[in-house]
């Protein structure tokens, strides 16, 4: 695997290898001294054309804890605001001798285009409404820690599916890992081509969560209503949306006591998720954030170490490389 552009780039073995490596990275994350040498001398640029809190900072920490040099370039404050094209910006940054570009862009397919222009490794950190593969990996990691093997598990993903790159990547990866997915959204927020996706769909939140419509539920993932991507009225009011589709305290009671509740963040409290759900016992929201660093360490390590083996000239570095790789 040269780049990570889509969750579909991962077959089952590859996905499990990343998730297993992430578990070892997670142990390192809990140490007092977190720095390891495997990516020493490597340079990673986070090239973000869209806002981000979790994704960008966790990619930055992941690279730094593996001893890579990491810099952040964001569209605000870069030559993009002077009219530079995506191609020119990507080629300019890559020409500095960069080993990996982690790219987020508001246009679906933009990261794939970047991968075609540059020679270095490219990781998709979210492209438009298309994909966000590392989010799907960290969600799968979080789910596996709560549920164990995901084979035949039933995951409900509810919210603004139309505008969600998280939903698309999750459907692909969860299927690869053998789970069953049901998407729940109002008709206006269900993508038009969804019938070809490997999942079932529903407009009825209560029937789905209670297990009456599609069988018992093992996990629920709530998605943000992405108003910044909406051009018209997809639903009458935020209150109406919350009543029909929000994970309210009453809906939480439809779920089994151990059913984890996920949300990729940022959350719109009171719209798609109540504080009772976001902060309650079932909530896995902060586990997801923690998993984000470990999973991105595993992804960067895997891509960069296969791109060209690190010159592990000293035994300490070699030992650490083996420790995280095995
Ligand atoms: C998601 C994203 O940016 O696609 N957030 C994230 O990466 N943590 C989901 C969202 O913005 O709602």
Tab-separated table of C-alpha atoms and ligand atoms in Angstrom:
chain	number	residue	atom	x	y	z
A	1	UNK	CA	0.000	0.000	0.000
A	2	UNK	CA	1.563	3.287	-1.143
A	3	UNK	CA	-1.095	5.789	-0.064
A	4	UNK	CA	-4.173	5.682	2.150
A	5	UNK	CA	-6.887	7.433	0.155
A	6	UNK	CA	-9.945	5.295	0.804
A	7	UNK	CA	-11.094	2.713	3.316
A	8	UNK	CA	-11.445	0.487	0.247
A	9	UNK	CA	-7.619	0.503	-0.069
A	10	UNK	CA	-7.570	-1.851	2.924
A	11	UNK	CA	-8.356	-5.533	2.690
A	12	UNK	CA	-9.193	-7.387	5.882
A	13	UNK	CA	-5.596	-8.421	6.616
A	14	UNK	CA	-4.226	-4.949	6.031
A	15	UNK	CA	-6.924	-3.330	8.177
A	16	UNK	CA	-6.335	-5.804	11.007
A	17	UNK	CA	-2.565	-5.281	10.779
A	18	UNK	CA	-3.067	-1.532	11.245
A	19	UNK	CA	-5.504	-2.042	14.122
A	20	UNK	CA	-3.117	-4.460	15.838
A	21	UNK	CA	-0.177	-2.088	15.369
A	22	UNK	CA	-2.368	0.706	16.771
A	23	UNK	CA	-2.887	-1.339	19.940
A	24	UNK	CA	0.888	-1.414	20.446
A	25	UNK	CA	1.100	2.314	19.714
A	26	UNK	CA	-1.653	2.862	22.274
A	27	UNK	CA	0.583	1.330	24.960
A	28	UNK	CA	3.315	3.791	24.016
A	29	UNK	CA	0.781	6.620	24.251
A	30	UNK	CA	0.280	5.730	27.898
A	31	UNK	CA	3.985	5.901	28.728
A	32	UNK	CA	5.528	8.878	30.438
A	33	UNK	CA	8.046	9.356	27.624
A	34	UNK	CA	6.238	8.901	24.344
A	35	UNK	CA	8.927	9.453	21.767
A	36	UNK	CA	10.152	6.559	19.614
A	37	UNK	CA	12.714	6.796	16.823
A	38	UNK	CA	11.262	4.851	13.825
A	39	UNK	CA	10.483	7.874	11.629
A	40	UNK	CA	13.536	9.877	12.614
A	41	UNK	CA	14.717	11.979	9.683
A	42	UNK	CA	11.346	11.724	7.930
A	43	UNK	CA	9.268	14.804	7.167
A	44	UNK	CA	5.490	14.926	7.230
A	45	UNK	CA	3.408	17.908	6.149
A	46	UNK	CA	-0.200	18.300	7.249
A	47	UNK	CA	-1.753	20.192	4.347
A	48	UNK	CA	-5.198	21.275	5.533
A	49	UNK	CA	-7.538	23.278	3.326
A	50	UNK	CA	-10.404	22.848	5.797
A	51	UNK	CA	-10.805	23.407	9.527
A	52	UNK	CA	-9.870	20.635	11.916
A	53	UNK	CA	-9.149	20.122	15.595
A	54	UNK	CA	-8.857	16.380	16.248
A	55	UNK	CA	-7.599	15.125	12.920
A	56	UNK	CA	-4.836	17.653	12.452
A	57	UNK	CA	-3.550	17.617	16.004
A	58	UNK	CA	-3.610	13.820	16.217
A	59	UNK	CA	-1.690	13.468	12.936
A	60	UNK	CA	0.802	15.990	14.299
A	61	UNK	CA	1.230	14.135	17.588
A	62	UNK	CA	1.399	10.780	15.802
A	63	UNK	CA	4.239	11.961	13.565
A	64	UNK	CA	6.091	13.639	16.417
A	65	UNK	CA	5.870	10.653	18.748
A	66	UNK	CA	7.465	8.575	15.995
A	67	UNK	CA	10.226	11.239	15.752
A	68	UNK	CA	9.294	12.589	12.316
A	69	UNK	CA	9.541	16.324	11.662
A	70	UNK	CA	5.991	17.551	11.219
A	71	UNK	CA	4.804	20.894	9.930
A	72	UNK	CA	1.294	22.214	9.414
A	73	UNK	CA	0.261	24.198	6.372
A	74	UNK	CA	-3.288	25.496	6.375
A	75	UNK	CA	-5.106	27.266	3.576
A	76	UNK	CA	-5.639	30.310	5.774
A	77	UNK	CA	-2.297	32.039	5.919
A	78	UNK	CA	-0.834	30.166	2.913
A	79	UNK	CA	-0.563	31.172	-0.752
A	80	UNK	CA	-3.903	29.422	-1.362
A	81	UNK	CA	-5.558	32.617	-0.138
A	82	UNK	CA	-3.582	34.440	-2.877
A	83	UNK	CA	-5.177	32.242	-5.548
A	84	UNK	CA	-2.591	29.449	-5.888
A	85	UNK	CA	-4.033	26.234	-7.349
A	86	UNK	CA	-4.188	22.977	-5.398
A	87	UNK	CA	-1.684	21.435	-7.820
A	88	UNK	CA	0.840	24.260	-7.429
A	89	UNK	CA	0.512	24.258	-3.647
A	90	UNK	CA	0.925	20.472	-3.439
A	91	UNK	CA	3.905	20.437	-5.806
A	92	UNK	CA	5.545	23.340	-3.957
A	93	UNK	CA	5.275	21.672	-0.574
A	94	UNK	CA	6.332	18.272	-1.927
A	95	UNK	CA	9.373	19.808	-3.668
A	96	UNK	CA	10.888	20.601	-0.278
A	97	UNK	CA	11.719	16.942	0.192
A	98	UNK	CA	8.665	15.808	2.071
A	99	UNK	CA	8.090	12.090	2.765
A	100	UNK	CA	4.354	12.242	3.433
A	101	UNK	CA	1.536	14.682	2.827
A	102	UNK	CA	-1.535	14.404	5.014
A	103	UNK	CA	-4.221	16.248	3.096
A	104	UNK	CA	-7.696	17.541	3.956
A	105	UNK	CA	-9.706	19.334	1.293
A	106	UNK	CA	-13.315	20.378	0.865
A	107	UNK	CA	-13.571	18.873	-2.638
A	108	UNK	CA	-14.327	15.167	-2.999
A	109	UNK	CA	-11.526	13.513	-4.980
A	110	UNK	CA	-8.990	16.299	-4.336
A	111	UNK	CA	-6.668	14.101	-2.266
A	112	UNK	CA	-6.614	11.449	-4.983
A	113	UNK	CA	-5.558	14.162	-7.451
A	114	UNK	CA	-2.740	15.237	-5.128
A	115	UNK	CA	-1.523	11.621	-4.962
A	116	UNK	CA	-1.293	11.633	-8.765
A	117	UNK	CA	0.872	14.775	-8.810
A	118	UNK	CA	3.461	14.162	-6.095
A	119	UNK	CA	6.038	11.427	-5.490
A	120	UNK	CA	5.609	11.103	-1.738
A	121	UNK	CA	3.133	9.134	0.390
A	122	UNK	CA	-0.321	10.750	0.590
A	123	UNK	CA	-2.846	10.196	3.367
A	124	UNK	CA	-6.454	11.326	3.028
A	125	UNK	CA	-7.481	13.268	6.129
A	126	UNK	CA	-10.955	13.934	4.707
A	127	UNK	CA	-11.972	14.978	1.178
A	128	UNK	CA	-15.313	16.714	0.791
A	129	UNK	CA	-18.218	14.354	1.282
A	130	UNK	CA	-16.177	11.412	0.003
A	131	UNK	CA	-13.900	9.639	2.505
A	132	UNK	CA	-12.053	9.870	5.804
A	133	UNK	CA	-10.288	6.508	6.106
A	134	UNK	CA	-8.291	7.148	9.293
A	135	UNK	CA	-11.512	8.144	11.067
A	136	UNK	CA	-13.029	4.805	10.064
A	137	UNK	CA	-9.912	3.031	11.361
A	138	UNK	CA	-10.056	4.774	14.716
A	139	UNK	CA	-13.774	4.046	14.962
A	140	UNK	CA	-13.136	0.366	14.211
A	141	UNK	CA	-10.342	0.364	16.784
A	142	UNK	CA	-12.669	1.868	19.417
A	143	UNK	CA	-15.444	-0.597	18.565
A	144	UNK	CA	-13.108	-3.588	18.755
A	145	UNK	CA	-11.947	-2.530	22.199
A	146	UNK	CA	-15.550	-2.383	23.397
A	147	UNK	CA	-17.026	-5.318	21.464
A	148	UNK	CA	-14.141	-7.595	20.474
A	149	UNK	CA	-14.283	-9.132	16.993
A	150	UNK	CA	-16.622	-7.121	14.766
A	151	UNK	CA	-17.771	-10.074	12.641
A	152	UNK	CA	-21.604	-10.082	12.479
A	153	UNK	CA	-21.869	-7.104	14.834
A	154	UNK	CA	-24.614	-4.617	13.939
A	155	UNK	CA	-23.524	-0.977	13.848
A	156	UNK	CA	-26.096	1.800	13.368
A	157	UNK	CA	-24.801	5.051	11.854
A	158	UNK	CA	-27.313	7.873	12.180
A	159	UNK	CA	-27.403	11.480	11.048
A	160	UNK	CA	-26.402	13.509	8.039
A	161	UNK	CA	-25.223	10.674	5.805
A	162	UNK	CA	-25.388	12.719	2.585
A	163	UNK	CA	-22.598	15.068	3.611
A	164	UNK	CA	-20.574	12.595	5.661
A	165	UNK	CA	-17.233	11.243	4.514
A	166	UNK	CA	-17.098	9.455	7.871
A	167	UNK	CA	-20.212	7.408	7.024
A	168	UNK	CA	-18.892	6.302	3.644
A	169	UNK	CA	-15.485	5.205	4.996
A	170	UNK	CA	-17.119	3.458	7.947
A	171	UNK	CA	-19.538	1.491	5.788
A	172	UNK	CA	-16.636	0.256	3.650
A	173	UNK	CA	-14.312	-0.632	6.522
A	174	UNK	CA	-16.948	-2.171	8.774
A	175	UNK	CA	-18.055	-4.415	5.899
A	176	UNK	CA	-14.437	-5.423	5.314
A	177	UNK	CA	-14.249	-6.383	8.986
A	178	UNK	CA	-17.444	-8.434	8.718
A	179	UNK	CA	-19.834	-6.110	10.561
A	180	UNK	CA	-23.348	-5.229	9.416
A	181	UNK	CA	-24.253	-1.564	9.051
A	182	UNK	CA	-27.618	0.216	9.084
A	183	UNK	CA	-27.700	3.884	8.081
A	184	UNK	CA	-30.473	6.034	9.561
A	185	UNK	CA	-31.321	9.507	8.247
A	186	UNK	CA	-34.260	11.557	7.051
A	187	UNK	CA	-34.808	11.025	3.305
A	188	UNK	CA	-33.231	14.418	2.530
A	189	UNK	CA	-29.987	13.442	4.281
A	190	UNK	CA	-29.694	9.966	2.753
A	191	UNK	CA	-27.407	9.969	-0.326
A	192	UNK	CA	-29.120	9.192	-3.623
A	193	UNK	CA	-26.856	6.257	-4.561
A	194	UNK	CA	-27.072	4.596	-1.157
A	195	UNK	CA	-28.883	1.528	-2.488
A	196	UNK	CA	-25.578	0.381	-4.008
A	197	UNK	CA	-23.725	0.677	-0.668
A	198	UNK	CA	-23.131	-2.561	1.276
A	199	UNK	CA	-25.575	-1.708	4.097
A	200	UNK	CA	-29.242	-1.420	4.984
A	201	UNK	CA	-31.018	1.908	5.436
A	202	UNK	CA	-33.884	3.278	7.470
A	203	UNK	CA	-35.727	6.567	8.083
A	204	UNK	CA	-37.039	5.372	11.433
A	205	UNK	CA	-34.706	6.048	14.338
A	206	UNK	CA	-36.803	4.455	17.089
A	207	UNK	CA	-37.567	1.248	15.181
A	208	UNK	CA	-33.876	0.854	14.326
A	209	UNK	CA	-32.456	1.590	17.779
A	210	UNK	CA	-34.951	-0.706	19.496
A	211	UNK	CA	-33.882	-3.536	17.182
A	212	UNK	CA	-37.422	-3.936	15.768
A	213	UNK	CA	-36.501	-2.873	12.218
A	214	UNK	CA	-33.113	-4.452	11.537
A	215	UNK	CA	-32.225	-6.634	14.502
A	216	UNK	CA	-30.386	-6.041	17.789
A	217	UNK	CA	-27.976	-3.123	17.820
A	218	UNK	CA	-24.369	-3.554	19.034
A	219	UNK	CA	-23.152	0.039	18.590
A	220	UNK	CA	-24.459	3.457	17.552
A	221	UNK	CA	-22.525	6.167	15.774
A	222	UNK	CA	-24.083	9.623	15.626
A	223	UNK	CA	-23.026	12.042	12.895
A	224	UNK	CA	-22.991	15.804	12.880
A	225	UNK	CA	-25.479	17.786	10.852
A	226	UNK	CA	-22.989	19.410	8.459
A	227	UNK	CA	-24.614	22.770	7.887
A	228	UNK	CA	-21.491	24.190	6.227
A	229	UNK	CA	-22.062	21.766	3.325
A	230	UNK	CA	-25.797	22.438	2.983
A	231	UNK	CA	-27.080	24.871	0.411
A	232	UNK	CA	-30.798	24.634	1.147
A	233	UNK	CA	-33.293	23.451	3.720
A	234	UNK	CA	-32.691	19.757	4.406
A	235	UNK	CA	-34.971	19.812	7.455
A	236	UNK	CA	-37.354	22.395	8.902
A	237	UNK	CA	-35.591	23.340	12.167
A	238	UNK	CA	-32.790	22.023	14.369
A	239	UNK	CA	-35.399	21.297	17.030
A	240	UNK	CA	-37.470	19.196	14.655
A	241	UNK	CA	-34.361	17.292	13.599
A	242	UNK	CA	-33.475	16.644	17.250
A	243	UNK	CA	-36.972	15.324	17.949
A	244	UNK	CA	-36.948	12.910	14.996
A	245	UNK	CA	-33.286	11.858	14.848
A	246	UNK	CA	-31.381	13.108	17.903
A	247	UNK	CA	-29.988	10.634	20.412
A	248	UNK	CA	-32.138	11.858	23.300
A	249	UNK	CA	-32.169	10.378	26.824
A	250	UNK	CA	-35.383	8.510	25.882
A	251	UNK	CA	-33.707	6.942	22.837
A	252	UNK	CA	-30.700	5.943	24.930
A	253	UNK	CA	-33.122	3.771	26.916
A	254	UNK	CA	-33.887	1.805	23.759
A	255	UNK	CA	-30.265	0.604	23.728
A	256	UNK	CA	-28.707	-2.218	25.694
A	257	UNK	CA	-26.690	-1.112	28.730
A	258	UNK	CA	-23.348	-1.935	27.069
A	259	UNK	CA	-24.025	-0.519	23.620
A	260	UNK	CA	-21.289	2.047	22.907
A	261	UNK	CA	-22.226	5.476	21.536
A	262	UNK	CA	-19.702	7.013	19.133
A	263	UNK	CA	-19.438	10.425	17.513
A	264	UNK	CA	-16.470	11.603	15.404
A	265	UNK	CA	-16.864	15.157	16.672
A	266	UNK	CA	-17.324	18.029	16.597
A	267	UNK	CA	-20.676	17.429	18.304
A	268	UNK	CA	-23.741	19.613	18.029
A	269	UNK	CA	-25.137	19.006	21.493
A	270	UNK	CA	-28.903	19.238	21.576
A	271	UNK	CA	-29.164	18.569	17.830
A	272	UNK	CA	-27.905	15.085	16.851
A	273	UNK	CA	-26.769	14.115	20.356
A	274	UNK	CA	-27.939	14.980	23.871
A	275	UNK	CA	-25.464	15.626	26.674
A	276	UNK	CA	-26.813	12.507	28.392
A	277	UNK	CA	-25.586	10.460	25.430
A	278	UNK	CA	-22.356	12.392	24.859
A	279	UNK	CA	-21.219	12.242	28.482
A	280	UNK	CA	-22.935	9.079	29.685
A	281	UNK	CA	-21.538	5.673	30.519
A	282	UNK	CA	-21.991	4.350	27.010
A	283	UNK	CA	-20.134	7.249	25.411
A	284	UNK	CA	-16.948	6.292	23.560
A	285	UNK	CA	-16.313	9.803	22.261
A	286	UNK	CA	-13.080	10.454	24.173
A	287	UNK	CA	-11.897	6.885	23.538
A	288	UNK	CA	-12.208	7.703	19.842
A	289	UNK	CA	-10.049	10.801	20.254
A	290	UNK	CA	-7.416	8.801	22.117
A	291	UNK	CA	-7.506	6.054	19.506
A	292	UNK	CA	-6.985	8.692	16.817
A	293	UNK	CA	-3.357	9.230	17.783
A	294	UNK	CA	-2.522	5.512	18.046
A	295	UNK	CA	-4.209	4.649	14.753
A	296	UNK	CA	-2.480	7.498	12.919
A	297	UNK	CA	0.875	6.423	14.364
A	298	UNK	CA	0.202	2.943	12.968
A	299	UNK	CA	-0.810	4.320	9.554
A	300	UNK	CA	2.176	6.670	9.242
A	301	UNK	CA	4.561	3.980	10.399
A	302	UNK	CA	3.163	1.435	7.965
A	303	UNK	CA	3.167	3.754	4.949
A	304	UNK	CA	6.521	5.382	5.591
A	305	UNK	CA	8.388	2.268	6.587
A	306	UNK	CA	7.249	0.462	3.445
A	307	UNK	CA	7.973	3.528	1.248
A	308	UNK	CA	11.689	3.151	2.063
A	309	UNK	CA	13.021	1.366	5.139
A	310	UNK	CA	14.278	3.869	7.713
A	311	UNK	CA	18.053	3.924	8.030
A	312	UNK	CA	18.031	2.395	11.488
A	313	UNK	CA	21.746	2.647	11.909
A	314	UNK	CA	21.730	2.515	15.685
A	315	UNK	CA	20.469	-0.465	17.587
A	316	UNK	CA	18.166	1.600	19.804
A	317	UNK	CA	16.278	2.758	16.728
A	318	UNK	CA	16.171	-0.746	15.290
A	319	UNK	CA	14.900	-2.147	18.562
A	320	UNK	CA	12.125	0.415	18.733
A	321	UNK	CA	11.199	-0.196	15.097
A	322	UNK	CA	10.835	-3.881	15.864
A	323	UNK	CA	8.964	-3.198	19.062
A	324	UNK	CA	6.252	-1.237	17.238
A	325	UNK	CA	6.214	-3.395	14.119
A	326	UNK	CA	5.884	-6.815	15.688
B	1	LIG	C1	-15.388	14.713	10.813
B	1	LIG	C2	-14.875	15.318	9.533
B	1	LIG	O1	-14.211	16.346	9.529
B	1	LIG	O2	-15.172	14.722	8.518
B	1	LIG	N1	-14.715	15.098	11.960
B	1	LIG	C3	-13.494	14.585	12.257
B	1	LIG	O3	-12.658	14.363	11.425
B	1	LIG	N2	-13.269	14.320	13.550
B	1	LIG	C4	-16.847	14.802	10.936
B	1	LIG	C5	-17.488	16.147	10.987
B	1	LIG	O4	-16.904	17.171	10.650
B	1	LIG	O5	-18.664	16.179	11.363
